PDB file of C-alpha atoms in Angstrom:
ATOM      1  CA  GLY A   1       1.583  -0.882  20.430  1.00  0.00           C
ATOM      2  CA  ALA A   2       4.863  -0.762  18.896  1.00  0.00           C
ATOM      3  CA  GLY A   3       3.234  -1.759  15.505  1.00  0.00           C
ATOM      4  CA  VAL A   4       0.003  -2.597  13.464  1.00  0.00           C
ATOM      5  CA  SER A   5      -0.800  -5.963  15.056  1.00  0.00           C
ATOM      6  CA  GLN A   6      -2.892  -8.028  12.293  1.00  0.00           C
ATOM      7  CA  SER A   7      -5.204 -11.225  13.811  1.00  0.00           C
ATOM      8  CA  PRO A   8      -4.679 -14.438  12.386  1.00  0.00           C
ATOM      9  CA  SER A   9      -2.080 -14.127  10.910  1.00  0.00           C
ATOM     10  CA  ASN A  10      -3.419 -16.958   8.651  1.00  0.00           C
ATOM     11  CA  LYS A  11      -6.922 -18.276   7.924  1.00  0.00           C
ATOM     12  CA  VAL A  12      -7.920 -21.166   6.373  1.00  0.00           C
ATOM     13  CA  THR A  13     -11.850 -21.383   5.425  1.00  0.00           C
ATOM     14  CA  GLU A  14     -14.057 -23.176   3.640  1.00  0.00           C
ATOM     15  CA  LYS A  15     -16.379 -21.585   0.779  1.00  0.00           C
ATOM     16  CA  GLY A  16     -19.411 -20.233   2.261  1.00  0.00           C
ATOM     17  CA  LYS A  17     -18.069 -19.264   5.326  1.00  0.00           C
ATOM     18  CA  ASP A  18     -17.838 -15.714   7.163  1.00  0.00           C
ATOM     19  CA  VAL A  19     -14.912 -14.881   8.399  1.00  0.00           C
ATOM     20  CA  GLU A  20     -13.340 -12.069  10.473  1.00  0.00           C
ATOM     21  CA  LEU A  21      -9.741 -10.578  10.581  1.00  0.00           C
ATOM     22  CA  ARG A  22      -8.516  -8.409  12.871  1.00  0.00           C
ATOM     23  CA  CYS A  23      -5.853  -4.559  12.974  1.00  0.00           C
ATOM     24  CA  ASP A  24      -4.885  -3.218  16.157  1.00  0.00           C
ATOM     25  CA  PRO A  25      -3.552   0.463  15.013  1.00  0.00           C
ATOM     26  CA  ILE A  26      -0.887   2.410  16.633  1.00  0.00           C
ATOM     27  CA  SER A  27      -2.125   3.989  19.221  1.00  0.00           C
ATOM     28  CA  GLY A  28      -2.972   7.502  18.403  1.00  0.00           C
ATOM     29  CA  HIS A  29      -3.633   6.903  14.449  1.00  0.00           C
ATOM     30  CA  THR A  30      -6.802   8.533  13.474  1.00  0.00           C
ATOM     31  CA  ALA A  31      -6.405   7.184  10.207  1.00  0.00           C
ATOM     32  CA  LEU A  32      -6.873   3.182   9.233  1.00  0.00           C
ATOM     33  CA  TYR A  33      -6.816   1.249   6.326  1.00  0.00           C
ATOM     34  CA  TRP A  34      -7.901  -1.936   4.517  1.00  0.00           C
ATOM     35  CA  TYR A  35      -6.004  -2.931   1.464  1.00  0.00           C
ATOM     36  CA  ARG A  36      -5.959  -5.915  -0.006  1.00  0.00           C
ATOM     37  CA  GLN A  37      -2.929  -7.407  -2.200  1.00  0.00           C
ATOM     38  CA  SER A  38      -3.172 -10.590  -4.850  1.00  0.00           C
ATOM     39  CA  LEU A  39      -1.048 -11.720  -7.092  1.00  0.00           C
ATOM     40  CA  GLY A  40      -0.225  -8.689  -9.688  1.00  0.00           C
ATOM     41  CA  GLN A  41      -2.460  -6.595  -7.783  1.00  0.00           C
ATOM     42  CA  GLY A  42      -0.879  -4.492  -6.227  1.00  0.00           C
ATOM     43  CA  LEU A  43      -2.390  -3.088  -2.997  1.00  0.00           C
ATOM     44  CA  GLU A  44      -6.025  -3.073  -3.916  1.00  0.00           C
ATOM     45  CA  PHE A  45      -8.130  -0.227  -1.448  1.00  0.00           C
ATOM     46  CA  LEU A  46     -10.693  -1.926   0.099  1.00  0.00           C
ATOM     47  CA  ILE A  47     -12.033   0.845   3.044  1.00  0.00           C
ATOM     48  CA  TYR A  48     -10.486   3.979   4.808  1.00  0.00           C
ATOM     49  CA  PHE A  49     -11.501   4.718   8.271  1.00  0.00           C
ATOM     50  CA  GLN A  50     -10.775   8.809  10.624  1.00  0.00           C
ATOM     51  CA  GLY A  51     -11.715   7.859  13.494  1.00  0.00           C
ATOM     52  CA  ASN A  52     -14.678   5.356  13.550  1.00  0.00           C
ATOM     53  CA  SER A  53     -16.091   6.818   9.798  1.00  0.00           C
ATOM     54  CA  ALA A  54     -15.714   5.112   7.347  1.00  0.00           C
ATOM     55  CA  PRO A  55     -15.421   8.808   4.236  1.00  0.00           C
ATOM     56  CA  ASP A  56     -14.479   6.237   1.754  1.00  0.00           C
ATOM     57  CA  LYS A  57     -15.968   2.540   1.572  1.00  0.00           C
ATOM     58  CA  SER A  58     -15.884   2.496  -2.224  1.00  0.00           C
ATOM     59  CA  GLY A  59     -13.175   0.484  -2.643  1.00  0.00           C
ATOM     60  CA  LEU A  60     -15.269  -2.841  -1.101  1.00  0.00           C
ATOM     61  CA  PRO A  61     -15.923  -5.244  -4.228  1.00  0.00           C
ATOM     62  CA  SER A  62     -19.402  -6.479  -3.064  1.00  0.00           C
ATOM     63  CA  ASP A  63     -22.039  -5.827   0.418  1.00  0.00           C
ATOM     64  CA  ARG A  64     -19.952  -9.443   1.186  1.00  0.00           C
ATOM     65  CA  PHE A  65     -17.308  -6.970   2.596  1.00  0.00           C
ATOM     66  CA  SER A  66     -18.341  -4.761   5.571  1.00  0.00           C
ATOM     67  CA  ALA A  67     -15.477  -3.194   8.490  1.00  0.00           C
ATOM     68  CA  GLU A  68     -16.291  -1.737  11.821  1.00  0.00           C
ATOM     69  CA  ARG A  69     -13.455   0.235  13.515  1.00  0.00           C
ATOM     70  CA  THR A  70     -15.078   0.814  17.314  1.00  0.00           C
ATOM     71  CA  GLY A  71     -13.261   3.628  20.014  1.00  0.00           C
ATOM     72  CA  GLY A  72     -11.335   5.147  17.311  1.00  0.00           C
ATOM     73  CA  SER A  73      -8.710   2.050  17.416  1.00  0.00           C
ATOM     74  CA  VAL A  74      -9.467  -1.374  16.711  1.00  0.00           C
ATOM     75  CA  SER A  75     -10.593  -3.137  13.129  1.00  0.00           C
ATOM     76  CA  THR A  76     -12.819  -5.821  12.164  1.00  0.00           C
ATOM     77  CA  LEU A  77     -12.864  -6.610   8.438  1.00  0.00           C
ATOM     78  CA  THR A  78     -15.716  -9.597   7.306  1.00  0.00           C
ATOM     79  CA  ILE A  79     -15.839 -10.640   5.003  1.00  0.00           C
ATOM     80  CA  GLN A  80     -19.008 -13.504   4.976  1.00  0.00           C
ATOM     81  CA  ARG A  81     -19.946 -16.042   2.379  1.00  0.00           C
ATOM     82  CA  THR A  82     -16.744 -16.435   1.195  1.00  0.00           C
ATOM     83  CA  GLN A  83     -15.564 -17.280  -2.416  1.00  0.00           C
ATOM     84  CA  GLN A  84     -12.627 -18.919  -3.729  1.00  0.00           C
ATOM     85  CA  GLU A  85     -11.766 -14.988  -5.010  1.00  0.00           C
ATOM     86  CA  ASP A  86     -11.172 -14.093  -2.092  1.00  0.00           C
ATOM     87  CA  SER A  87      -7.839 -14.910  -1.024  1.00  0.00           C
ATOM     88  CA  ALA A  88      -5.592 -12.992  -1.004  1.00  0.00           C
ATOM     89  CA  VAL A  89      -3.739 -11.389   1.766  1.00  0.00           C
ATOM     90  CA  TYR A  90      -5.481  -8.058   3.683  1.00  0.00           C
ATOM     91  CA  LEU A  91      -3.200  -5.878   4.956  1.00  0.00           C
ATOM     92  CA  CYS A  92      -3.908  -2.609   7.279  1.00  0.00           C
ATOM     93  CA  ALA A  93      -2.121  -0.254   7.819  1.00  0.00           C
ATOM     94  CA  SER A  94      -2.428   3.358  10.118  1.00  0.00           C
ATOM     95  CA  SER A  95      -1.527   6.629  10.812  1.00  0.00           C
ATOM     96  CA  TYR A  96      -1.114   9.109  12.735  1.00  0.00           C
ATOM     97  CA  TRP A  97      -1.800  12.109   9.703  1.00  0.00           C
ATOM     98  CA  THR A  98      -5.810  12.591   8.522  1.00  0.00           C
ATOM     99  CA  GLY A  99      -6.481  11.246   5.526  1.00  0.00           C
ATOM    100  CA  GLY A 100      -4.320  11.462   2.321  1.00  0.00           C
ATOM    101  CA  THR A 101      -1.473  12.944   4.098  1.00  0.00           C
ATOM    102  CA  GLY A 102       0.492  11.031   5.504  1.00  0.00           C
ATOM    103  CA  GLU A 103       2.937   7.875   6.080  1.00  0.00           C
ATOM    104  CA  LEU A 104       1.073   4.829   6.402  1.00  0.00           C
ATOM    105  CA  PHE A 105       2.270   1.606   9.197  1.00  0.00           C
ATOM    106  CA  PHE A 106       1.605  -1.267   7.413  1.00  0.00           C
ATOM    107  CA  GLY A 107       0.861  -4.819   9.878  1.00  0.00           C
ATOM    108  CA  GLU A 108       2.586  -7.596   8.699  1.00  0.00           C
ATOM    109  CA  GLY A 109      -0.993  -8.849   7.264  1.00  0.00           C
ATOM    110  CA  SER A 110      -4.106 -11.643   7.450  1.00  0.00           C
ATOM    111  CA  ARG A 111      -3.237 -14.665   4.573  1.00  0.00           C
ATOM    112  CA  LEU A 112      -6.506 -16.008   3.922  1.00  0.00           C
ATOM    113  CA  THR A 113      -6.984 -18.887   1.449  1.00  0.00           C
ATOM    114  CA  VAL A 114     -10.596 -20.249   0.530  1.00  0.00           C
ATOM    115  CA  LEU A 115     -10.792 -23.587   0.204  1.00  0.00           C
TER     116      LEU A 115
ATOM    117  CA  ALA B   1     -10.362  10.170  -8.170  1.00  0.00           C
ATOM    118  CA  GLN B   2      -7.001   9.069  -7.735  1.00  0.00           C
ATOM    119  CA  SER B   3      -4.946   6.424  -9.859  1.00  0.00           C
ATOM    120  CA  VAL B   4      -1.421   5.526 -10.030  1.00  0.00           C
ATOM    121  CA  THR B   5       0.683   3.485 -12.825  1.00  0.00           C
ATOM    122  CA  GLN B   6       3.636   2.013 -13.016  1.00  0.00           C
ATOM    123  CA  PRO B   7       4.000   0.432 -16.174  1.00  0.00           C
ATOM    124  CA  ASP B   8       6.577  -2.116 -15.364  1.00  0.00           C
ATOM    125  CA  ILE B   9       5.482  -4.781 -13.655  1.00  0.00           C
ATOM    126  CA  HIS B  10       9.360  -6.320 -13.707  1.00  0.00           C
ATOM    127  CA  ILE B  11      12.514  -4.571 -13.994  1.00  0.00           C
ATOM    128  CA  THR B  12      16.045  -6.596 -13.629  1.00  0.00           C
ATOM    129  CA  VAL B  13      19.260  -4.418 -13.473  1.00  0.00           C
ATOM    130  CA  SER B  14      22.344  -5.621 -12.599  1.00  0.00           C
ATOM    131  CA  GLU B  15      24.639  -4.773  -9.429  1.00  0.00           C
ATOM    132  CA  GLY B  16      26.344  -1.451  -9.510  1.00  0.00           C
ATOM    133  CA  ALA B  17      23.916  -0.240 -12.139  1.00  0.00           C
ATOM    134  CA  SER B  18      22.025   3.247 -12.277  1.00  0.00           C
ATOM    135  CA  LEU B  19      17.394   1.870 -11.590  1.00  0.00           C
ATOM    136  CA  GLU B  20      15.253   3.671 -12.328  1.00  0.00           C
ATOM    137  CA  LEU B  21      11.184   2.728 -11.676  1.00  0.00           C
ATOM    138  CA  ARG B  22       8.686   4.642 -13.189  1.00  0.00           C
ATOM    139  CA  CYS B  23       5.181   6.389 -11.393  1.00  0.00           C
ATOM    140  CA  ASN B  24       2.621   8.608 -13.502  1.00  0.00           C
ATOM    141  CA  TYR B  25      -0.725   9.464 -11.694  1.00  0.00           C
ATOM    142  CA  SER B  26      -3.525  11.028 -12.130  1.00  0.00           C
ATOM    143  CA  TYR B  27      -5.247  13.744  -9.215  1.00  0.00           C
ATOM    144  CA  GLY B  28      -6.845  17.478 -10.045  1.00  0.00           C
ATOM    145  CA  ALA B  29      -5.191  18.818  -7.269  1.00  0.00           C
ATOM    146  CA  THR B  30      -1.938  18.430  -5.493  1.00  0.00           C
ATOM    147  CA  PRO B  31      -1.047  15.113  -4.336  1.00  0.00           C
ATOM    148  CA  TYR B  32       1.001  13.591  -1.522  1.00  0.00           C
ATOM    149  CA  LEU B  33       2.687  11.403  -3.436  1.00  0.00           C
ATOM    150  CA  PHE B  34       4.945   8.083  -2.084  1.00  0.00           C
ATOM    151  CA  TRP B  35       7.111   5.338  -2.827  1.00  0.00           C
ATOM    152  CA  TYR B  36       6.598   2.221  -0.195  1.00  0.00           C
ATOM    153  CA  VAL B  37       8.691  -1.235  -0.520  1.00  0.00           C
ATOM    154  CA  GLN B  38       8.538  -4.798  -0.390  1.00  0.00           C
ATOM    155  CA  SER B  39      11.466  -7.025   0.749  1.00  0.00           C
ATOM    156  CA  PRO B  40      10.140 -10.811   1.016  1.00  0.00           C
ATOM    157  CA  GLY B  41       8.760 -11.751   3.763  1.00  0.00           C
ATOM    158  CA  GLN B  42       8.250  -8.417   5.618  1.00  0.00           C
ATOM    159  CA  GLY B  43       6.139  -5.661   5.678  1.00  0.00           C
ATOM    160  CA  LEU B  44       5.802  -2.962   3.839  1.00  0.00           C
ATOM    161  CA  GLN B  45       8.151   0.526   4.638  1.00  0.00           C
ATOM    162  CA  LEU B  46       7.949   3.967   3.336  1.00  0.00           C
ATOM    163  CA  LEU B  47      11.295   4.762   1.154  1.00  0.00           C
ATOM    164  CA  LEU B  48      10.133   8.545   0.874  1.00  0.00           C
ATOM    165  CA  LYS B  49       7.275  10.884   0.235  1.00  0.00           C
ATOM    166  CA  TYR B  50       6.861  14.167  -1.724  1.00  0.00           C
ATOM    167  CA  PHE B  51       4.207  17.360  -0.136  1.00  0.00           C
ATOM    168  CA  SER B  52       5.357  20.849  -1.652  1.00  0.00           C
ATOM    169  CA  GLY B  53       8.983  22.287  -1.868  1.00  0.00           C
ATOM    170  CA  ASP B  54      11.888  20.667  -3.452  1.00  0.00           C
ATOM    171  CA  THR B  55      10.633  18.460  -6.537  1.00  0.00           C
ATOM    172  CA  LEU B  56      13.575  16.338  -5.507  1.00  0.00           C
ATOM    173  CA  VAL B  57      13.335  13.750  -2.568  1.00  0.00           C
ATOM    174  CA  GLN B  58      15.218  12.025  -0.518  1.00  0.00           C
ATOM    175  CA  GLY B  59      15.349   8.768   0.533  1.00  0.00           C
ATOM    176  CA  ILE B  60      16.010   6.040   2.910  1.00  0.00           C
ATOM    177  CA  LYS B  61      18.290   3.051   1.320  1.00  0.00           C
ATOM    178  CA  GLY B  62      20.136   5.737  -1.355  1.00  0.00           C
ATOM    179  CA  PHE B  63      16.855   6.814  -2.514  1.00  0.00           C
ATOM    180  CA  GLU B  64      15.779   9.095  -4.420  1.00  0.00           C
ATOM    181  CA  ALA B  65      12.529  10.488  -6.604  1.00  0.00           C
ATOM    182  CA  GLU B  66      11.780  13.461  -8.767  1.00  0.00           C
ATOM    183  CA  PHE B  67       8.195  15.124  -8.223  1.00  0.00           C
ATOM    184  CA  LYS B  68       7.612  16.565 -12.409  1.00  0.00           C
ATOM    185  CA  ARG B  69       4.388  18.057 -12.508  1.00  0.00           C
ATOM    186  CA  SER B  70       4.590  18.322 -16.447  1.00  0.00           C
ATOM    187  CA  GLN B  71       4.727  14.977 -16.838  1.00  0.00           C
ATOM    188  CA  SER B  72       2.842  13.739 -14.446  1.00  0.00           C
ATOM    189  CA  SER B  73       5.074  11.395 -12.437  1.00  0.00           C
ATOM    190  CA  PHE B  74       6.841  10.561  -9.446  1.00  0.00           C
ATOM    191  CA  ASN B  75       9.775   7.947 -10.848  1.00  0.00           C
ATOM    192  CA  LEU B  76      12.624   6.965  -8.207  1.00  0.00           C
ATOM    193  CA  ARG B  77      16.322   6.530  -8.971  1.00  0.00           C
ATOM    194  CA  LYS B  78      18.628   5.210  -6.847  1.00  0.00           C
ATOM    195  CA  PRO B  79      23.085   5.252  -8.550  1.00  0.00           C
ATOM    196  CA  SER B  80      23.871   2.174  -7.995  1.00  0.00           C
ATOM    197  CA  VAL B  81      21.443  -1.162  -6.628  1.00  0.00           C
ATOM    198  CA  HIS B  82      22.970  -3.283  -4.257  1.00  0.00           C
ATOM    199  CA  TRP B  83      21.620  -7.617  -4.523  1.00  0.00           C
ATOM    200  CA  SER B  84      19.493  -6.249  -0.655  1.00  0.00           C
ATOM    201  CA  ASP B  85      17.554  -4.273  -3.559  1.00  0.00           C
ATOM    202  CA  ALA B  86      16.028  -6.962  -5.027  1.00  0.00           C
ATOM    203  CA  ALA B  87      12.144  -6.023  -3.095  1.00  0.00           C
ATOM    204  CA  GLU B  88       9.026  -5.456  -4.999  1.00  0.00           C
ATOM    205  CA  TYR B  89       7.869  -1.295  -4.891  1.00  0.00           C
ATOM    206  CA  PHE B  90       4.742   0.021  -4.548  1.00  0.00           C
ATOM    207  CA  CYS B  91       4.065   4.093  -5.554  1.00  0.00           C
ATOM    208  CA  ALA B  92       1.541   6.071  -4.442  1.00  0.00           C
ATOM    209  CA  VAL B  93      -0.641   9.006  -4.227  1.00  0.00           C
ATOM    210  CA  GLY B  94      -3.170  10.383  -0.814  1.00  0.00           C
ATOM    211  CA  ALA B  95      -4.991  13.803  -0.723  1.00  0.00           C
ATOM    212  CA  GLY B  96      -5.405  16.176   1.925  1.00  0.00           C
ATOM    213  CA  ASP B  97      -9.377  14.523   2.854  1.00  0.00           C
ATOM    214  CA  ASP B  98      -8.922  11.630   0.084  1.00  0.00           C
ATOM    215  CA  LYS B  99      -7.438   7.866   0.665  1.00  0.00           C
ATOM    216  CA  ILE B 100      -4.309   6.627   0.033  1.00  0.00           C
ATOM    217  CA  ILE B 101      -4.158   4.324  -3.300  1.00  0.00           C
ATOM    218  CA  PHE B 102      -1.440   2.063  -4.894  1.00  0.00           C
ATOM    219  CA  GLY B 103      -0.345   0.905  -8.225  1.00  0.00           C
ATOM    220  CA  LYS B 104       0.431  -2.578  -9.066  1.00  0.00           C
ATOM    221  CA  GLY B 105       3.951  -2.292  -7.824  1.00  0.00           C
ATOM    222  CA  THR B 106       6.871  -2.873  -9.809  1.00  0.00           C
ATOM    223  CA  ARG B 107       9.561  -5.881  -9.095  1.00  0.00           C
ATOM    224  CA  LEU B 108      13.401  -5.763  -9.211  1.00  0.00           C
ATOM    225  CA  HIS B 109      15.484  -8.686  -9.869  1.00  0.00           C
ATOM    226  CA  ILE B 110      19.163  -7.333  -9.454  1.00  0.00           C
ATOM    227  CA  LEU B 111      21.638 -10.124 -11.605  1.00  0.00           C
ATOM    228  CA  PRO B 112      24.874 -10.417  -9.165  1.00  0.00           C
TER     229      PRO B 112
END
């Protein structure tokens, strides 16, 4: 596609439910990142994929969070047993360049609200 | 592991005045440095980046940044701000085989 596509754009869920957030990167981009943006917290790194493998999962806040990437393309971020503190905008970005060397192209984000 | 500090959460300047947004980083080797802007209701856009070479880099929208290794800084500057520059600005650092991490951002307010 022309840009990074994220879905859903908005998600309201009840505490304790599981949610899945999807990211469709720019075609041909090998690197894919997930970040979380909360008020006053900037962009919090969650996980980074190079192809289908995740060299760095250090940013995942707890074992309730997981992510996968298949076919070197689409990625899904799953949050199990959601908590109110999970409410945030989840941003996906992709890059043609490997590692942390190149421009990131961001999606519009998925806004998650946990009631 | 790398880290990024943006000391100013909010900055207010008058339209037409000069601007400097501060960014300090921590990384053991030569970093890749970036500035991104997030305008209200819009996604993040790259303003400029530094990899090597000339330590003063030019970006889009009239912005520039200077890499100072001795101070571990990469401050963003603009000679004369416009009302449309009101936004949140993020400094980021990456590495050849590592992730890109961002600072907490500086929100720029412009007075008419």
